[in-house]
Amino acid sequence: MEFSSAFWSAVAAVASALTAFLMWRTSLQSYRQSFRPELIISGWSRPQSQEVGVEKICFSIVQNAGPGSALHVHINSILYADDNRPKATMGTIRDSLIPSNQSRSVDGEIRICWKNIEGKPGSKSLSFCIELLCWDTTGVRYDTNYRLLIVELGSNYHLQDEIVRGVMLQSRRIVFHPVWYLKLTNRIKKFKEKLRLH
């Protein structure tokens, strides 16, 4: 089966366009990478709490290990039981700017209310997520989630790769979206809510 010169010209044009698209996408990814912040929590400790039924997990350093600056940094988390009693709480930490390869000293404190968590005393555990939000200088938002597995002090659980006594980092996940995408999804969400009301 023979193909005409027009067919091969079309194939060459498609291949050229595909190559150009892939080169553009690679260039765009490299460009975005140069502005990307990456927030890391360290300086973990577990001091003795004076409150009965309450334990503290603390961290003292937030570092930006990425090549780009982290703007409008916001760190927070809270977890409720089914009856709206707090299982774990953490005060909000804010910083307007953490430049690349720099760190900030913080007073990060997670309060674990074991009395509000189901289970036998001494055998309770909790999966807890810390959310770190920031923006880069091009308007892209980065959402970093630290998921921790925490067990009571003196429990029979033995965790591997502990970052501090009775605390293991289960996962660390980073999701990023440009501001225009966030605004669009927010408008769509509001529009759907209006439709439900009507």
JSON list of C-alpha atoms in Angstrom, two decimals:
[
{"chain": "A", "resi": 1, "resn": "MET", "atom": "CA", "xyz": [0.00, 0.00, 0.00]},
{"chain": "A", "resi": 2, "resn": "GLU", "atom": "CA", "xyz": [1.49, 3.32, -1.10]},
{"chain": "A", "resi": 3, "resn": "PHE", "atom": "CA", "xyz": [0.91, 6.67, 0.55]},
{"chain": "A", "resi": 4, "resn": "SER", "atom": "CA", "xyz": [0.96, 9.99, -1.21]},
{"chain": "A", "resi": 5, "resn": "SER", "atom": "CA", "xyz": [3.47, 12.73, -0.51]},
{"chain": "A", "resi": 6, "resn": "ALA", "atom": "CA", "xyz": [0.63, 14.77, 1.01]},
{"chain": "A", "resi": 7, "resn": "PHE", "atom": "CA", "xyz": [0.06, 12.03, 3.59]},
{"chain": "A", "resi": 8, "resn": "TRP", "atom": "CA", "xyz": [3.71, 11.95, 4.60]},
{"chain": "A", "resi": 9, "resn": "SER", "atom": "CA", "xyz": [3.75, 15.74, 4.76]},
{"chain": "A", "resi": 10, "resn": "ALA", "atom": "CA", "xyz": [0.79, 15.61, 7.14]},
{"chain": "A", "resi": 11, "resn": "VAL", "atom": "CA", "xyz": [2.53, 12.96, 9.28]},
{"chain": "A", "resi": 12, "resn": "ALA", "atom": "CA", "xyz": [5.67, 15.11, 9.42]},
{"chain": "A", "resi": 13, "resn": "ALA", "atom": "CA", "xyz": [3.61, 18.16, 10.40]},
{"chain": "A", "resi": 14, "resn": "VAL", "atom": "CA", "xyz": [1.86, 16.26, 13.21]},
{"chain": "A", "resi": 15, "resn": "ALA", "atom": "CA", "xyz": [5.17, 14.87, 14.47]},
{"chain": "A", "resi": 16, "resn": "SER", "atom": "CA", "xyz": [6.70, 18.35, 14.38]},
{"chain": "A", "resi": 17, "resn": "ALA", "atom": "CA", "xyz": [3.75, 19.83, 16.28]},
{"chain": "A", "resi": 18, "resn": "LEU", "atom": "CA", "xyz": [3.89, 17.04, 18.87]},
{"chain": "A", "resi": 19, "resn": "THR", "atom": "CA", "xyz": [7.63, 17.56, 19.36]},
{"chain": "A", "resi": 20, "resn": "ALA", "atom": "CA", "xyz": [7.12, 21.31, 19.76]},
{"chain": "A", "resi": 21, "resn": "PHE", "atom": "CA", "xyz": [4.35, 20.70, 22.32]},
{"chain": "A", "resi": 22, "resn": "LEU", "atom": "CA", "xyz": [6.50, 18.30, 24.35]},
{"chain": "A", "resi": 23, "resn": "MET", "atom": "CA", "xyz": [9.42, 20.76, 24.29]},
{"chain": "A", "resi": 24, "resn": "TRP", "atom": "CA", "xyz": [7.10, 23.57, 25.42]},
{"chain": "A", "resi": 25, "resn": "ARG", "atom": "CA", "xyz": [5.70, 21.44, 28.23]},
{"chain": "A", "resi": 26, "resn": "THR", "atom": "CA", "xyz": [9.19, 20.45, 29.42]},
{"chain": "A", "resi": 27, "resn": "SER", "atom": "CA", "xyz": [10.26, 24.09, 29.32]},
{"chain": "A", "resi": 28, "resn": "LEU", "atom": "CA", "xyz": [7.15, 25.13, 31.28]},
{"chain": "A", "resi": 29, "resn": "GLN", "atom": "CA", "xyz": [7.79, 22.46, 33.93]},
{"chain": "A", "resi": 30, "resn": "SER", "atom": "CA", "xyz": [11.41, 23.61, 34.28]},
{"chain": "A", "resi": 31, "resn": "TYR", "atom": "CA", "xyz": [10.21, 27.20, 34.59]},
{"chain": "A", "resi": 32, "resn": "ARG", "atom": "CA", "xyz": [7.72, 26.28, 37.32]},
{"chain": "A", "resi": 33, "resn": "GLN", "atom": "CA", "xyz": [10.31, 24.21, 39.16]},
{"chain": "A", "resi": 34, "resn": "SER", "atom": "CA", "xyz": [12.59, 27.24, 39.45]},
{"chain": "A", "resi": 35, "resn": "PHE", "atom": "CA", "xyz": [9.90, 29.06, 41.49]},
{"chain": "A", "resi": 36, "resn": "ARG", "atom": "CA", "xyz": [8.74, 26.07, 43.55]},
{"chain": "A", "resi": 37, "resn": "PRO", "atom": "CA", "xyz": [8.88, 26.33, 47.38]},
{"chain": "A", "resi": 38, "resn": "GLU", "atom": "CA", "xyz": [9.06, 23.18, 49.49]},
{"chain": "A", "resi": 39, "resn": "LEU", "atom": "CA", "xyz": [8.18, 23.42, 53.18]},
{"chain": "A", "resi": 40, "resn": "ILE", "atom": "CA", "xyz": [9.64, 20.90, 55.62]},
{"chain": "A", "resi": 41, "resn": "ILE", "atom": "CA", "xyz": [8.87, 20.54, 59.34]},
{"chain": "A", "resi": 42, "resn": "SER", "atom": "CA", "xyz": [11.65, 19.48, 61.73]},
{"chain": "A", "resi": 43, "resn": "GLY", "atom": "CA", "xyz": [12.81, 19.87, 65.32]},
{"chain": "A", "resi": 44, "resn": "TRP", "atom": "CA", "xyz": [10.26, 17.40, 66.69]},
{"chain": "A", "resi": 45, "resn": "SER", "atom": "CA", "xyz": [9.89, 16.80, 70.44]},
{"chain": "A", "resi": 46, "resn": "ARG", "atom": "CA", "xyz": [7.39, 15.28, 72.87]},
{"chain": "A", "resi": 47, "resn": "PRO", "atom": "CA", "xyz": [7.61, 17.13, 76.19]},
{"chain": "A", "resi": 48, "resn": "GLN", "atom": "CA", "xyz": [5.86, 15.96, 79.33]},
{"chain": "A", "resi": 49, "resn": "SER", "atom": "CA", "xyz": [2.40, 17.51, 79.65]},
{"chain": "A", "resi": 50, "resn": "GLN", "atom": "CA", "xyz": [1.07, 18.76, 82.98]},
{"chain": "A", "resi": 51, "resn": "GLU", "atom": "CA", "xyz": [-2.54, 18.12, 81.96]},
{"chain": "A", "resi": 52, "resn": "VAL", "atom": "CA", "xyz": [-4.16, 14.77, 82.67]},
{"chain": "A", "resi": 53, "resn": "GLY", "atom": "CA", "xyz": [-5.25, 12.99, 79.49]},
{"chain": "A", "resi": 54, "resn": "VAL", "atom": "CA", "xyz": [-3.44, 15.48, 77.24]},
{"chain": "A", "resi": 55, "resn": "GLU", "atom": "CA", "xyz": [-0.10, 15.02, 75.48]},
{"chain": "A", "resi": 56, "resn": "LYS", "atom": "CA", "xyz": [1.92, 17.43, 73.36]},
{"chain": "A", "resi": 57, "resn": "ILE", "atom": "CA", "xyz": [3.81, 16.90, 70.11]},
{"chain": "A", "resi": 58, "resn": "CYS", "atom": "CA", "xyz": [5.99, 19.89, 69.23]},
{"chain": "A", "resi": 59, "resn": "PHE", "atom": "CA", "xyz": [8.08, 21.07, 66.27]},
{"chain": "A", "resi": 60, "resn": "SER", "atom": "CA", "xyz": [10.40, 24.07, 66.22]},
{"chain": "A", "resi": 61, "resn": "ILE", "atom": "CA", "xyz": [11.57, 24.60, 62.63]},
{"chain": "A", "resi": 62, "resn": "VAL", "atom": "CA", "xyz": [9.88, 25.21, 59.28]},
{"chain": "A", "resi": 63, "resn": "GLN", "atom": "CA", "xyz": [12.35, 25.14, 56.41]},
{"chain": "A", "resi": 64, "resn": "ASN", "atom": "CA", "xyz": [11.92, 26.07, 52.76]},
{"chain": "A", "resi": 65, "resn": "ALA", "atom": "CA", "xyz": [14.06, 23.54, 50.88]},
{"chain": "A", "resi": 66, "resn": "GLY", "atom": "CA", "xyz": [12.75, 24.53, 47.44]},
{"chain": "A", "resi": 67, "resn": "PRO", "atom": "CA", "xyz": [14.41, 26.79, 44.85]},
{"chain": "A", "resi": 68, "resn": "GLY", "atom": "CA", "xyz": [11.67, 29.44, 45.14]},
{"chain": "A", "resi": 69, "resn": "SER", "atom": "CA", "xyz": [10.39, 31.66, 47.95]},
{"chain": "A", "resi": 70, "resn": "ALA", "atom": "CA", "xyz": [7.35, 30.63, 50.00]},
{"chain": "A", "resi": 71, "resn": "LEU", "atom": "CA", "xyz": [4.84, 33.48, 50.37]},
{"chain": "A", "resi": 72, "resn": "HIS", "atom": "CA", "xyz": [1.91, 33.78, 52.80]},
{"chain": "A", "resi": 73, "resn": "VAL", "atom": "CA", "xyz": [2.79, 30.63, 54.75]},
{"chain": "A", "resi": 74, "resn": "HIS", "atom": "CA", "xyz": [-0.12, 29.24, 56.78]},
{"chain": "A", "resi": 75, "resn": "ILE", "atom": "CA", "xyz": [0.19, 26.11, 58.97]},
{"chain": "A", "resi": 76, "resn": "ASN", "atom": "CA", "xyz": [-2.76, 24.69, 60.87]},
{"chain": "A", "resi": 77, "resn": "SER", "atom": "CA", "xyz": [-4.75, 21.59, 61.77]},
{"chain": "A", "resi": 78, "resn": "ILE", "atom": "CA", "xyz": [-7.61, 20.38, 63.93]},
{"chain": "A", "resi": 79, "resn": "LEU", "atom": "CA", "xyz": [-9.35, 17.03, 64.32]},
{"chain": "A", "resi": 80, "resn": "TYR", "atom": "CA", "xyz": [-12.73, 16.48, 66.00]},
{"chain": "A", "resi": 81, "resn": "ALA", "atom": "CA", "xyz": [-14.45, 13.40, 67.36]},
{"chain": "A", "resi": 82, "resn": "ASP", "atom": "CA", "xyz": [-17.94, 12.48, 66.17]},
{"chain": "A", "resi": 83, "resn": "ASP", "atom": "CA", "xyz": [-19.47, 14.47, 69.06]},
{"chain": "A", "resi": 84, "resn": "ASN", "atom": "CA", "xyz": [-17.42, 17.58, 68.10]},
{"chain": "A", "resi": 85, "resn": "ARG", "atom": "CA", "xyz": [-14.99, 17.22, 71.01]},
{"chain": "A", "resi": 86, "resn": "PRO", "atom": "CA", "xyz": [-11.42, 17.97, 69.87]},
{"chain": "A", "resi": 87, "resn": "LYS", "atom": "CA", "xyz": [-9.19, 14.93, 69.41]},
{"chain": "A", "resi": 88, "resn": "ALA", "atom": "CA", "xyz": [-6.19, 17.07, 68.50]},
{"chain": "A", "resi": 89, "resn": "THR", "atom": "CA", "xyz": [-5.62, 20.79, 67.97]},
{"chain": "A", "resi": 90, "resn": "MET", "atom": "CA", "xyz": [-2.78, 23.01, 66.82]},
{"chain": "A", "resi": 91, "resn": "GLY", "atom": "CA", "xyz": [-2.39, 26.77, 66.92]},
{"chain": "A", "resi": 92, "resn": "THR", "atom": "CA", "xyz": [-2.11, 28.53, 63.55]},
{"chain": "A", "resi": 93, "resn": "ILE", "atom": "CA", "xyz": [1.39, 29.52, 62.41]},
{"chain": "A", "resi": 94, "resn": "ARG", "atom": "CA", "xyz": [1.78, 32.32, 59.84]},
{"chain": "A", "resi": 95, "resn": "ASP", "atom": "CA", "xyz": [4.76, 33.83, 58.06]},
{"chain": "A", "resi": 96, "resn": "SER", "atom": "CA", "xyz": [4.68, 36.31, 55.20]},
{"chain": "A", "resi": 97, "resn": "LEU", "atom": "CA", "xyz": [7.89, 35.06, 53.55]},
{"chain": "A", "resi": 98, "resn": "ILE", "atom": "CA", "xyz": [10.35, 32.18, 53.88]},
{"chain": "A", "resi": 99, "resn": "PRO", "atom": "CA", "xyz": [13.07, 32.57, 51.21]},
{"chain": "A", "resi": 100, "resn": "SER", "atom": "CA", "xyz": [14.67, 29.63, 49.45]},
{"chain": "A", "resi": 101, "resn": "ASN", "atom": "CA", "xyz": [17.01, 27.51, 51.61]},
{"chain": "A", "resi": 102, "resn": "GLN", "atom": "CA", "xyz": [16.08, 29.40, 54.76]},
{"chain": "A", "resi": 103, "resn": "SER", "atom": "CA", "xyz": [14.20, 28.35, 57.88]},
{"chain": "A", "resi": 104, "resn": "ARG", "atom": "CA", "xyz": [12.10, 29.91, 60.61]},
{"chain": "A", "resi": 105, "resn": "SER", "atom": "CA", "xyz": [11.96, 29.09, 64.30]},
{"chain": "A", "resi": 106, "resn": "VAL", "atom": "CA", "xyz": [8.36, 28.40, 65.32]},
{"chain": "A", "resi": 107, "resn": "ASP", "atom": "CA", "xyz": [6.39, 27.23, 68.35]},
{"chain": "A", "resi": 108, "resn": "GLY", "atom": "CA", "xyz": [4.45, 24.39, 66.76]},
{"chain": "A", "resi": 109, "resn": "GLU", "atom": "CA", "xyz": [2.42, 22.52, 69.36]},
{"chain": "A", "resi": 110, "resn": "ILE", "atom": "CA", "xyz": [-0.09, 19.73, 68.75]},
{"chain": "A", "resi": 111, "resn": "ARG", "atom": "CA", "xyz": [-2.31, 18.93, 71.73]},
{"chain": "A", "resi": 112, "resn": "ILE", "atom": "CA", "xyz": [-3.59, 15.35, 71.77]},
{"chain": "A", "resi": 113, "resn": "CYS", "atom": "CA", "xyz": [-6.72, 14.86, 73.92]},
{"chain": "A", "resi": 114, "resn": "TRP", "atom": "CA", "xyz": [-6.62, 11.10, 74.53]},
{"chain": "A", "resi": 115, "resn": "LYS", "atom": "CA", "xyz": [-9.71, 11.30, 76.72]},
{"chain": "A", "resi": 116, "resn": "ASN", "atom": "CA", "xyz": [-11.72, 12.22, 73.61]},
{"chain": "A", "resi": 117, "resn": "ILE", "atom": "CA", "xyz": [-10.35, 9.28, 71.59]},
{"chain": "A", "resi": 118, "resn": "GLU", "atom": "CA", "xyz": [-11.96, 5.85, 71.71]},
{"chain": "A", "resi": 119, "resn": "GLY", "atom": "CA", "xyz": [-10.01, 2.85, 72.93]},
{"chain": "A", "resi": 120, "resn": "LYS", "atom": "CA", "xyz": [-8.48, 1.41, 76.06]},
{"chain": "A", "resi": 121, "resn": "PRO", "atom": "CA", "xyz": [-6.05, 3.66, 77.95]},
{"chain": "A", "resi": 122, "resn": "GLY", "atom": "CA", "xyz": [-2.51, 2.82, 76.94]},
{"chain": "A", "resi": 123, "resn": "SER", "atom": "CA", "xyz": [-3.52, 1.36, 73.57]},
{"chain": "A", "resi": 124, "resn": "LYS", "atom": "CA", "xyz": [-4.95, 4.38, 71.76]},
{"chain": "A", "resi": 125, "resn": "SER", "atom": "CA", "xyz": [-3.61, 5.75, 68.48]},
{"chain": "A", "resi": 126, "resn": "LEU", "atom": "CA", "xyz": [-4.42, 8.69, 66.25]},
{"chain": "A", "resi": 127, "resn": "SER", "atom": "CA", "xyz": [-3.84, 9.59, 62.60]},
{"chain": "A", "resi": 128, "resn": "PHE", "atom": "CA", "xyz": [-3.36, 13.34, 62.39]},
{"chain": "A", "resi": 129, "resn": "CYS", "atom": "CA", "xyz": [-2.76, 15.64, 59.40]},
{"chain": "A", "resi": 130, "resn": "ILE", "atom": "CA", "xyz": [-0.91, 18.98, 59.40]},
{"chain": "A", "resi": 131, "resn": "GLU", "atom": "CA", "xyz": [-1.62, 21.29, 56.47]},
{"chain": "A", "resi": 132, "resn": "LEU", "atom": "CA", "xyz": [1.00, 23.75, 55.21]},
{"chain": "A", "resi": 133, "resn": "LEU", "atom": "CA", "xyz": [-0.21, 26.30, 52.65]},
{"chain": "A", "resi": 134, "resn": "CYS", "atom": "CA", "xyz": [1.95, 28.77, 50.75]},
{"chain": "A", "resi": 135, "resn": "TRP", "atom": "CA", "xyz": [2.21, 30.54, 47.39]},
{"chain": "A", "resi": 136, "resn": "ASP", "atom": "CA", "xyz": [5.12, 31.01, 45.01]},
{"chain": "A", "resi": 137, "resn": "THR", "atom": "CA", "xyz": [5.96, 34.28, 43.27]},
{"chain": "A", "resi": 138, "resn": "THR", "atom": "CA", "xyz": [4.00, 33.30, 40.12]},
{"chain": "A", "resi": 139, "resn": "GLY", "atom": "CA", "xyz": [0.68, 32.85, 41.95]},
{"chain": "A", "resi": 140, "resn": "VAL", "atom": "CA", "xyz": [0.68, 29.06, 42.34]},
{"chain": "A", "resi": 141, "resn": "ARG", "atom": "CA", "xyz": [-0.58, 27.68, 45.66]},
{"chain": "A", "resi": 142, "resn": "TYR", "atom": "CA", "xyz": [1.17, 24.72, 47.28]},
{"chain": "A", "resi": 143, "resn": "ASP", "atom": "CA", "xyz": [-0.63, 22.49, 49.77]},
{"chain": "A", "resi": 144, "resn": "THR", "atom": "CA", "xyz": [1.69, 20.21, 51.76]},
{"chain": "A", "resi": 145, "resn": "ASN", "atom": "CA", "xyz": [0.11, 17.59, 54.01]},
{"chain": "A", "resi": 146, "resn": "TYR", "atom": "CA", "xyz": [1.98, 15.82, 56.79]},
{"chain": "A", "resi": 147, "resn": "ARG", "atom": "CA", "xyz": [0.10, 12.73, 57.99]},
{"chain": "A", "resi": 148, "resn": "LEU", "atom": "CA", "xyz": [1.32, 11.49, 61.38]},
{"chain": "A", "resi": 149, "resn": "LEU", "atom": "CA", "xyz": [0.55, 8.30, 63.27]},
{"chain": "A", "resi": 150, "resn": "ILE", "atom": "CA", "xyz": [0.64, 9.01, 67.02]},
{"chain": "A", "resi": 151, "resn": "VAL", "atom": "CA", "xyz": [0.40, 6.49, 69.85]},
{"chain": "A", "resi": 152, "resn": "GLU", "atom": "CA", "xyz": [0.10, 7.06, 73.58]},
{"chain": "A", "resi": 153, "resn": "LEU", "atom": "CA", "xyz": [3.30, 7.15, 75.59]},
{"chain": "A", "resi": 154, "resn": "GLY", "atom": "CA", "xyz": [3.82, 3.87, 77.38]},
{"chain": "A", "resi": 155, "resn": "SER", "atom": "CA", "xyz": [1.65, 1.95, 74.91]},
{"chain": "A", "resi": 156, "resn": "ASN", "atom": "CA", "xyz": [2.53, -1.48, 73.54]},
{"chain": "A", "resi": 157, "resn": "TYR", "atom": "CA", "xyz": [2.82, -0.17, 69.97]},
{"chain": "A", "resi": 158, "resn": "HIS", "atom": "CA", "xyz": [6.30, -0.01, 68.43]},
{"chain": "A", "resi": 159, "resn": "LEU", "atom": "CA", "xyz": [6.48, 2.29, 65.43]},
{"chain": "A", "resi": 160, "resn": "GLN", "atom": "CA", "xyz": [9.16, 2.11, 62.76]},
{"chain": "A", "resi": 161, "resn": "ASP", "atom": "CA", "xyz": [11.11, 5.19, 61.65]},
{"chain": "A", "resi": 162, "resn": "GLU", "atom": "CA", "xyz": [9.86, 7.38, 64.50]},
{"chain": "A", "resi": 163, "resn": "ILE", "atom": "CA", "xyz": [10.46, 11.12, 64.12]},
{"chain": "A", "resi": 164, "resn": "VAL", "atom": "CA", "xyz": [10.02, 11.39, 67.89]},
{"chain": "A", "resi": 165, "resn": "ARG", "atom": "CA", "xyz": [8.79, 8.99, 70.61]},
{"chain": "A", "resi": 166, "resn": "GLY", "atom": "CA", "xyz": [5.53, 7.36, 69.53]},
{"chain": "A", "resi": 167, "resn": "VAL", "atom": "CA", "xyz": [5.18, 9.43, 66.33]},
{"chain": "A", "resi": 168, "resn": "MET", "atom": "CA", "xyz": [5.68, 8.17, 62.79]},
{"chain": "A", "resi": 169, "resn": "LEU", "atom": "CA", "xyz": [5.42, 10.12, 59.54]},
{"chain": "A", "resi": 170, "resn": "GLN", "atom": "CA", "xyz": [2.93, 8.11, 57.47]},
{"chain": "A", "resi": 171, "resn": "SER", "atom": "CA", "xyz": [3.06, 10.30, 54.38]},
{"chain": "A", "resi": 172, "resn": "ARG", "atom": "CA", "xyz": [4.01, 13.71, 53.05]},
{"chain": "A", "resi": 173, "resn": "ARG", "atom": "CA", "xyz": [2.06, 14.88, 50.01]},
{"chain": "A", "resi": 174, "resn": "ILE", "atom": "CA", "xyz": [2.34, 18.08, 47.97]},
{"chain": "A", "resi": 175, "resn": "VAL", "atom": "CA", "xyz": [-0.42, 19.36, 45.66]},
{"chain": "A", "resi": 176, "resn": "PHE", "atom": "CA", "xyz": [-0.18, 22.62, 43.72]},
{"chain": "A", "resi": 177, "resn": "HIS", "atom": "CA", "xyz": [-2.65, 24.66, 41.67]},
{"chain": "A", "resi": 178, "resn": "PRO", "atom": "CA", "xyz": [-2.48, 28.09, 40.01]},
{"chain": "A", "resi": 179, "resn": "VAL", "atom": "CA", "xyz": [-4.68, 30.82, 41.46]},
{"chain": "A", "resi": 180, "resn": "TRP", "atom": "CA", "xyz": [-6.90, 30.98, 38.35]},
{"chain": "A", "resi": 181, "resn": "TYR", "atom": "CA", "xyz": [-7.73, 27.28, 38.78]},
{"chain": "A", "resi": 182, "resn": "LEU", "atom": "CA", "xyz": [-8.63, 27.78, 42.46]},
{"chain": "A", "resi": 183, "resn": "LYS", "atom": "CA", "xyz": [-10.87, 30.75, 41.59]},
{"chain": "A", "resi": 184, "resn": "LEU", "atom": "CA", "xyz": [-12.58, 28.79, 38.82]},
{"chain": "A", "resi": 185, "resn": "THR", "atom": "CA", "xyz": [-13.28, 25.75, 41.01]},
{"chain": "A", "resi": 186, "resn": "ASN", "atom": "CA", "xyz": [-14.57, 28.04, 43.77]},
{"chain": "A", "resi": 187, "resn": "ARG", "atom": "CA", "xyz": [-17.00, 29.74, 41.37]},
{"chain": "A", "resi": 188, "resn": "ILE", "atom": "CA", "xyz": [-18.21, 26.38, 40.08]},
{"chain": "A", "resi": 189, "resn": "LYS", "atom": "CA", "xyz": [-18.74, 25.21, 43.66]},
{"chain": "A", "resi": 190, "resn": "LYS", "atom": "CA", "xyz": [-20.77, 28.34, 44.51]},
{"chain": "A", "resi": 191, "resn": "PHE", "atom": "CA", "xyz": [-22.81, 27.93, 41.32]},
{"chain": "A", "resi": 192, "resn": "LYS", "atom": "CA", "xyz": [-23.65, 24.31, 42.22]},
{"chain": "A", "resi": 193, "resn": "GLU", "atom": "CA", "xyz": [-24.68, 25.41, 45.72]},
{"chain": "A", "resi": 194, "resn": "LYS", "atom": "CA", "xyz": [-27.05, 28.01, 44.24]},
{"chain": "A", "resi": 195, "resn": "LEU", "atom": "CA", "xyz": [-28.59, 25.37, 41.98]},
{"chain": "A", "resi": 196, "resn": "ARG", "atom": "CA", "xyz": [-29.21, 23.11, 44.98]},
{"chain": "A", "resi": 197, "resn": "LEU", "atom": "CA", "xyz": [-30.89, 25.94, 46.89]},
{"chain": "A", "resi": 198, "resn": "HIS", "atom": "CA", "xyz": [-33.25, 26.54, 43.99]}
]
